[in-house]
Rosetta silent file (secondary structure, phi, psi, omega in degrees, C-alpha in Angstrom):
SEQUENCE: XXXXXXXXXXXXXXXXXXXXXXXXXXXXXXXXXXXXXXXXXXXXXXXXXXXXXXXXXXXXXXXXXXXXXXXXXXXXXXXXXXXXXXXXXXXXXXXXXXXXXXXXXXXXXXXXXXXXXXXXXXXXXXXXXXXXXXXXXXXXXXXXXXXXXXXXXXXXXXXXXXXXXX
SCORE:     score description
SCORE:     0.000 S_00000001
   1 L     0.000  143.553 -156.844  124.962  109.855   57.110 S_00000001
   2 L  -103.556  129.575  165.039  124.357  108.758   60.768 S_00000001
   3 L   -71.888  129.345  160.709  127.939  107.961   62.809 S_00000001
   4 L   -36.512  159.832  148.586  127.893  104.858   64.623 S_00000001
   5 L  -110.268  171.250 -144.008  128.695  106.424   68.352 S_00000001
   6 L   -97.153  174.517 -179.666  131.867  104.993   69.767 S_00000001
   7 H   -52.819  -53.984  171.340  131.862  102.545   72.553 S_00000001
   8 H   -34.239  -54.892  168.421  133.265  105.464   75.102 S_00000001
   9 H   -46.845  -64.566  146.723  130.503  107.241   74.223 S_00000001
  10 H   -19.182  -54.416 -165.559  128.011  104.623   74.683 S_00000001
  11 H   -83.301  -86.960 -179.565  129.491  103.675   78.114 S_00000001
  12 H     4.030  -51.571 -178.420  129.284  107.449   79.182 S_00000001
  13 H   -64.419  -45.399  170.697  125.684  107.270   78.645 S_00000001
  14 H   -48.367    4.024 -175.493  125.573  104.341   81.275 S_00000001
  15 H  -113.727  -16.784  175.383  126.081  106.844   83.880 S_00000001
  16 L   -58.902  132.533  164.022  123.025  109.345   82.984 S_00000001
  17 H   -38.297  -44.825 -151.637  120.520  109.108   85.473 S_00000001
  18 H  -100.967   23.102  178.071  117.214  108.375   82.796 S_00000001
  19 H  -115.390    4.898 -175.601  119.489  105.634   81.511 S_00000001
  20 L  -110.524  119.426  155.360  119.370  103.426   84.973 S_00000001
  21 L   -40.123  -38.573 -161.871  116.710  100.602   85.354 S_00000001
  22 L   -87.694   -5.965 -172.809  116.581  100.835   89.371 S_00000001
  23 L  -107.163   -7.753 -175.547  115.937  105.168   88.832 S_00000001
  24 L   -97.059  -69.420 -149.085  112.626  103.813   86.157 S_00000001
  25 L   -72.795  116.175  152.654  111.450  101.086   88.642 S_00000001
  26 L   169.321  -42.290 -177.840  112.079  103.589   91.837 S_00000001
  27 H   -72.964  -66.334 -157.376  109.945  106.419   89.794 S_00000001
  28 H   -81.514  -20.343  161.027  106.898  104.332   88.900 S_00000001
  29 H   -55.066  -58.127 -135.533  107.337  102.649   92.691 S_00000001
  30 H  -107.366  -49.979 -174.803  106.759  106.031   94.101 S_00000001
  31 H   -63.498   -8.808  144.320  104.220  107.404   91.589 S_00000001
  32 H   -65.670 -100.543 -138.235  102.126  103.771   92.299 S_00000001
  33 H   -28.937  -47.557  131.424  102.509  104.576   95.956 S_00000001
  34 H    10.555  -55.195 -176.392  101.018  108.156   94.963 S_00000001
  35 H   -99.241  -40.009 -163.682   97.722  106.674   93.280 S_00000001
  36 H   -67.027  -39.401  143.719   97.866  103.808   96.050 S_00000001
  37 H   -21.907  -91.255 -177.040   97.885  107.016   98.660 S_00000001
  38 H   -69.524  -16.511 -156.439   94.568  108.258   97.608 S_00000001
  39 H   -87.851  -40.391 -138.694   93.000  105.276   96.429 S_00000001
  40 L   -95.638    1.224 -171.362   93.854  103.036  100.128 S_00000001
  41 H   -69.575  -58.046 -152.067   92.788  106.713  102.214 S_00000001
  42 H   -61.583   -5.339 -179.800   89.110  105.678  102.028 S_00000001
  43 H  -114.789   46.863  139.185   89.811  101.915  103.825 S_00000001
  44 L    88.052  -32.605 -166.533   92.166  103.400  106.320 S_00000001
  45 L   -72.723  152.516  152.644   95.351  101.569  104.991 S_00000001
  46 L   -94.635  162.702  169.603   98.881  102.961  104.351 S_00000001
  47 H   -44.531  -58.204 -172.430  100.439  100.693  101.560 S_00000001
  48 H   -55.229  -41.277 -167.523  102.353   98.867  103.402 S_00000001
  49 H   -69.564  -16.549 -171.300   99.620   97.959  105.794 S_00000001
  50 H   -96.665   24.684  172.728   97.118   96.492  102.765 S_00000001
  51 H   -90.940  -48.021  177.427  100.227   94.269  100.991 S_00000001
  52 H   -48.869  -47.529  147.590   99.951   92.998  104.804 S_00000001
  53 H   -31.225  -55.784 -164.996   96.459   92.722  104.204 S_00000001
  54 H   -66.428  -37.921  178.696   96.497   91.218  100.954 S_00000001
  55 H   -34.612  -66.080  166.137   98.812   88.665  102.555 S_00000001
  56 H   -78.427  -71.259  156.024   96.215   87.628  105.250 S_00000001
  57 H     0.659  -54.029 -139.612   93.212   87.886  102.970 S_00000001
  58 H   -97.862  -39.537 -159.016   94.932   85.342  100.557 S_00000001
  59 L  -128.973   67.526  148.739   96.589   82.685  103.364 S_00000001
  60 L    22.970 -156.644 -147.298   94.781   83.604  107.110 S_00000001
  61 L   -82.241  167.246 -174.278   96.719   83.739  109.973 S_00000001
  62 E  -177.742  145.096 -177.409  100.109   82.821  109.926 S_00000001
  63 E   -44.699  140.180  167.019  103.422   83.562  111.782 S_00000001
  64 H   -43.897  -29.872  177.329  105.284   87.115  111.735 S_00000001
  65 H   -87.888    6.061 -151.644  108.252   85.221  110.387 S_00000001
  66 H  -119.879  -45.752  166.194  106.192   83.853  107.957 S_00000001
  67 H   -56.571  -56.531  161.830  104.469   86.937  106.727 S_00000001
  68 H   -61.675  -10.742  166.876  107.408   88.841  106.467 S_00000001
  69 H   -79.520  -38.279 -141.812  109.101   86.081  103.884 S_00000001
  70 H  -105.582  -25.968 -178.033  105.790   86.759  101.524 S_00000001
  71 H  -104.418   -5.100 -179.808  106.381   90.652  102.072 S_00000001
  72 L    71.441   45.464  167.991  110.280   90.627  101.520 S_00000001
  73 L  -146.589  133.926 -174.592  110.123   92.500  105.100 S_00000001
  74 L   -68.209 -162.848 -171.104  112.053   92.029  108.102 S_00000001
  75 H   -81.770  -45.634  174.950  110.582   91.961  111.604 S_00000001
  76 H   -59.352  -17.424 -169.260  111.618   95.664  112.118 S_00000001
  77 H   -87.306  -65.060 -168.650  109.808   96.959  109.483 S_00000001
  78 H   -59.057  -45.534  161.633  107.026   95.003  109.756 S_00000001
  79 H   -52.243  -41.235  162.769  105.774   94.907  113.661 S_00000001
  80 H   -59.165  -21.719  159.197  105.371   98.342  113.440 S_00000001
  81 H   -50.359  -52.432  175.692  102.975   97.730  110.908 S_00000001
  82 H   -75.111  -62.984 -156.885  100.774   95.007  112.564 S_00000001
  83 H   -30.511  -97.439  142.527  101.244   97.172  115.667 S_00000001
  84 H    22.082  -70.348 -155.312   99.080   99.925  113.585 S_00000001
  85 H   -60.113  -46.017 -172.917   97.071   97.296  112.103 S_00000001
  86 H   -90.147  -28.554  157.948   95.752   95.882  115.475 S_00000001
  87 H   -64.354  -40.848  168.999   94.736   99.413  117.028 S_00000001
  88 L   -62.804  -13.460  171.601   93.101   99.911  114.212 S_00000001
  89 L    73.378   42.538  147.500   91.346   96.223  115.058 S_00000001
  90 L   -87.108  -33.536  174.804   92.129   94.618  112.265 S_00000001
  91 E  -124.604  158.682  170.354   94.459   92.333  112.795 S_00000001
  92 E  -139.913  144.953 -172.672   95.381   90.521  116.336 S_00000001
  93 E  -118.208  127.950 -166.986   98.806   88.979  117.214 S_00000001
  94 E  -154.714  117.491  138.724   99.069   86.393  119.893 S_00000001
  95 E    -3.670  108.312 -172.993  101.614   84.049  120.762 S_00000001
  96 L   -55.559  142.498 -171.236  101.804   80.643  119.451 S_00000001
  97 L   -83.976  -27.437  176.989  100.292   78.166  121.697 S_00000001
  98 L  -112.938   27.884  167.922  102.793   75.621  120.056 S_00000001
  99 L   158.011   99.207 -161.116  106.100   78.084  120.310 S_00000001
 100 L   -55.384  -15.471 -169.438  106.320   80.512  122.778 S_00000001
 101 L   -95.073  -11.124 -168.713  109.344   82.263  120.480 S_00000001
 102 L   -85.114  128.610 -173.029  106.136   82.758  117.563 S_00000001
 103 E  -103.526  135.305  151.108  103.641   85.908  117.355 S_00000001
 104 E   -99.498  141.461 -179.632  100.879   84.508  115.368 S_00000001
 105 E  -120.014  130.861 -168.374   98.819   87.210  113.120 S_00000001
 106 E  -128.953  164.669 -169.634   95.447   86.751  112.524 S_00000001
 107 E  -116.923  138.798 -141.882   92.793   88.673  110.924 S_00000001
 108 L  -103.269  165.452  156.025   89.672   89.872  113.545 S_00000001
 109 H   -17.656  -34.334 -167.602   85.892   90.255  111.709 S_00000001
 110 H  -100.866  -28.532  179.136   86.324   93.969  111.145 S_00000001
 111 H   -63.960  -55.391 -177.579   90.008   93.126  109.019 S_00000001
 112 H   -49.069  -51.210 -173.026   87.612   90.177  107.303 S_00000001
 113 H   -69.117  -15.352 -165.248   85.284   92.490  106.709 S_00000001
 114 H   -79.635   -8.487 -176.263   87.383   95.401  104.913 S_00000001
 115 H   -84.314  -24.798  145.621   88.214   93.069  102.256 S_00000001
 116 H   -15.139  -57.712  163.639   84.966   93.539  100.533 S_00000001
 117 H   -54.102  -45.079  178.142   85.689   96.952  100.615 S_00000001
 118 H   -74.014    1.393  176.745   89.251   96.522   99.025 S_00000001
 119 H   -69.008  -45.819  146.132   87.778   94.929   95.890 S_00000001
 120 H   -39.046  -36.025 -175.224   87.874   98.412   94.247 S_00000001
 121 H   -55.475  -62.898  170.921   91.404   98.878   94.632 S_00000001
 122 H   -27.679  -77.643  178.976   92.730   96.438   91.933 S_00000001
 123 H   -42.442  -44.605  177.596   90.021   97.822   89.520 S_00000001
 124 H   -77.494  -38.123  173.048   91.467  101.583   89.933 S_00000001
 125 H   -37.915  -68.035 -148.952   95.014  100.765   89.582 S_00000001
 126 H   -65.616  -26.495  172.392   94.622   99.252   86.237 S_00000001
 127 H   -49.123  -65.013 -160.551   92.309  102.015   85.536 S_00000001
 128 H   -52.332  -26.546  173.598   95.040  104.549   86.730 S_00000001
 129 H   -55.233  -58.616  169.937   97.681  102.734   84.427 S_00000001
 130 L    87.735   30.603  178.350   96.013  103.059   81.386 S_00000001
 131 L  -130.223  163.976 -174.930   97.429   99.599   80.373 S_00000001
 132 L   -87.918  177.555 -167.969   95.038   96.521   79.622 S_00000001
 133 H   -87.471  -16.792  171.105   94.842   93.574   82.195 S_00000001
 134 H   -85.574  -46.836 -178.003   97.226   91.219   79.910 S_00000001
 135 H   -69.444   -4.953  163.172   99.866   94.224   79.884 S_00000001
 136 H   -74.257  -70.372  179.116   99.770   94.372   83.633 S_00000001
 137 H   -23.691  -44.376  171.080  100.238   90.751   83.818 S_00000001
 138 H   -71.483  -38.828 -155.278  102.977   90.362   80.881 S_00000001
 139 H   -62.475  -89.294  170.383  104.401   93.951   82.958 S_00000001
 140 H    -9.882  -72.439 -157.760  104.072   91.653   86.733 S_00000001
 141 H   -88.453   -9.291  151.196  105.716   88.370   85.361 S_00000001
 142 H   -73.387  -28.004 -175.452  108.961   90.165   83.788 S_00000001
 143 H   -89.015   20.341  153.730  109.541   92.168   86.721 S_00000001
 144 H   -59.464  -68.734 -149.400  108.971   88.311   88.933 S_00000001
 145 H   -43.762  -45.182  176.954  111.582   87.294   86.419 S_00000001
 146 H   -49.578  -41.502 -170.551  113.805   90.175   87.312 S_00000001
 147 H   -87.306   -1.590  159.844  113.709   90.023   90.631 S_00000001
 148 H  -102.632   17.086  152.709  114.796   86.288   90.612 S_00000001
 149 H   -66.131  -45.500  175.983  117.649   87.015   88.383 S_00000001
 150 H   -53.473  -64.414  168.967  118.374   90.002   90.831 S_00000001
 151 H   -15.160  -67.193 -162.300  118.007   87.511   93.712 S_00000001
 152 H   -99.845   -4.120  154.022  119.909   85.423   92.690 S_00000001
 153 H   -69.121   -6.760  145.234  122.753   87.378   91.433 S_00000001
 154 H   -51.982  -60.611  160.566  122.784   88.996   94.418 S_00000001
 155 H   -63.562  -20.777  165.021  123.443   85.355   96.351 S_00000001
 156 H   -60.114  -45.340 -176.935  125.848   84.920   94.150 S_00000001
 157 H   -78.016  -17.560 -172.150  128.037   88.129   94.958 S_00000001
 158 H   -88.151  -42.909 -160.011  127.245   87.310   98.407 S_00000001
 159 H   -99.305  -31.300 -161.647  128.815   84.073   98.257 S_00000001
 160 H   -94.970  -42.714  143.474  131.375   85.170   96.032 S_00000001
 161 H   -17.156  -63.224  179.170  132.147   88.036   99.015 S_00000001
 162 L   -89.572  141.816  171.351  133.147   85.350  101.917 S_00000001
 163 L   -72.874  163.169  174.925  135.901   84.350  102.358 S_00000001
 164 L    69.572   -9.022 -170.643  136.959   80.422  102.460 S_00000001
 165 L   -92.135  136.333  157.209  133.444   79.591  100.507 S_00000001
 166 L  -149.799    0.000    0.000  134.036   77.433   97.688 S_00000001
């Protein structure tokens, strides 16, 4: 006969390491980055720089402030990135013509041209997964969902945090 386990117990368990969500999704982040590693050495890219890529590929140029909302990356993170990006002559950043506080980032012919090249990438991930293209896709739109639940429980705690807000 199997015993129930007791609530204490139960709760206990919420403290093991293989029993926390943010220690699975932190593990399969760094073993992607891992396959993403080898797969992004032949175009030159670090991760970060082809989600910066993918960015500009999808929408052309567009402000630094603009980019970073689409990568969930601040300015600090991220200029060193384009910095990178544009010695390598991919990308070029130039001051908005309509507001001198704006870097605009645009992508030059040889950035245009790598995405051709980058067309393989997609196709080896899912290979490397070993999941089918609807369970990346069902996989993708629960962790969206999560991360606007997170979001906004986050703004919540945030809000709940200051003082005088009501």
């Amino acid at each position: 006969m199997n015993a129930m386990p007791t609530p204490a117990a139960t709760e206990e368990n919420w403290l093991r390491l293989d029993s926390q969500i943010c220690f699975s999704l932190h593990a399969a982040s760094r073993a992607f980055n891992g396959v993403y590693r080898v797969i992004l050495k032949d175009l030159g890219l670090t991760y970060p720089q082809y989600l910066v890529m993918l960015v500009l590929w999808e929408r052309g140029e567009m402000p630094v402030k603009k980019l970073g909302e689409h990568l969930r990356l601040d300015s600090g993170t991220l200029s060193p990135l384009l910095k990178r990006l544009e010695a390598a002559g991919l990308v070029r950043r130039e001051r908005s013509a309509r507001d001198e506080r704006s870097v605009e980032v645009r992508l030059t012919e040889e950035g245009l041209a790598l995405r051709e090249r980058a067309l393989q990438v997609p196709r080896r991930i899912v290979a490397a997964t070993g999941f089918d293209p609807d369970e990346i896709r069902a996989l993708r739109e629960r962790l969206d969902e999560l991360t606007s639940t997170l979001d906004a429980a986050a703004l919540d705690a945030s809000a709940q945090e200051t003082p005088g807000r009501e």
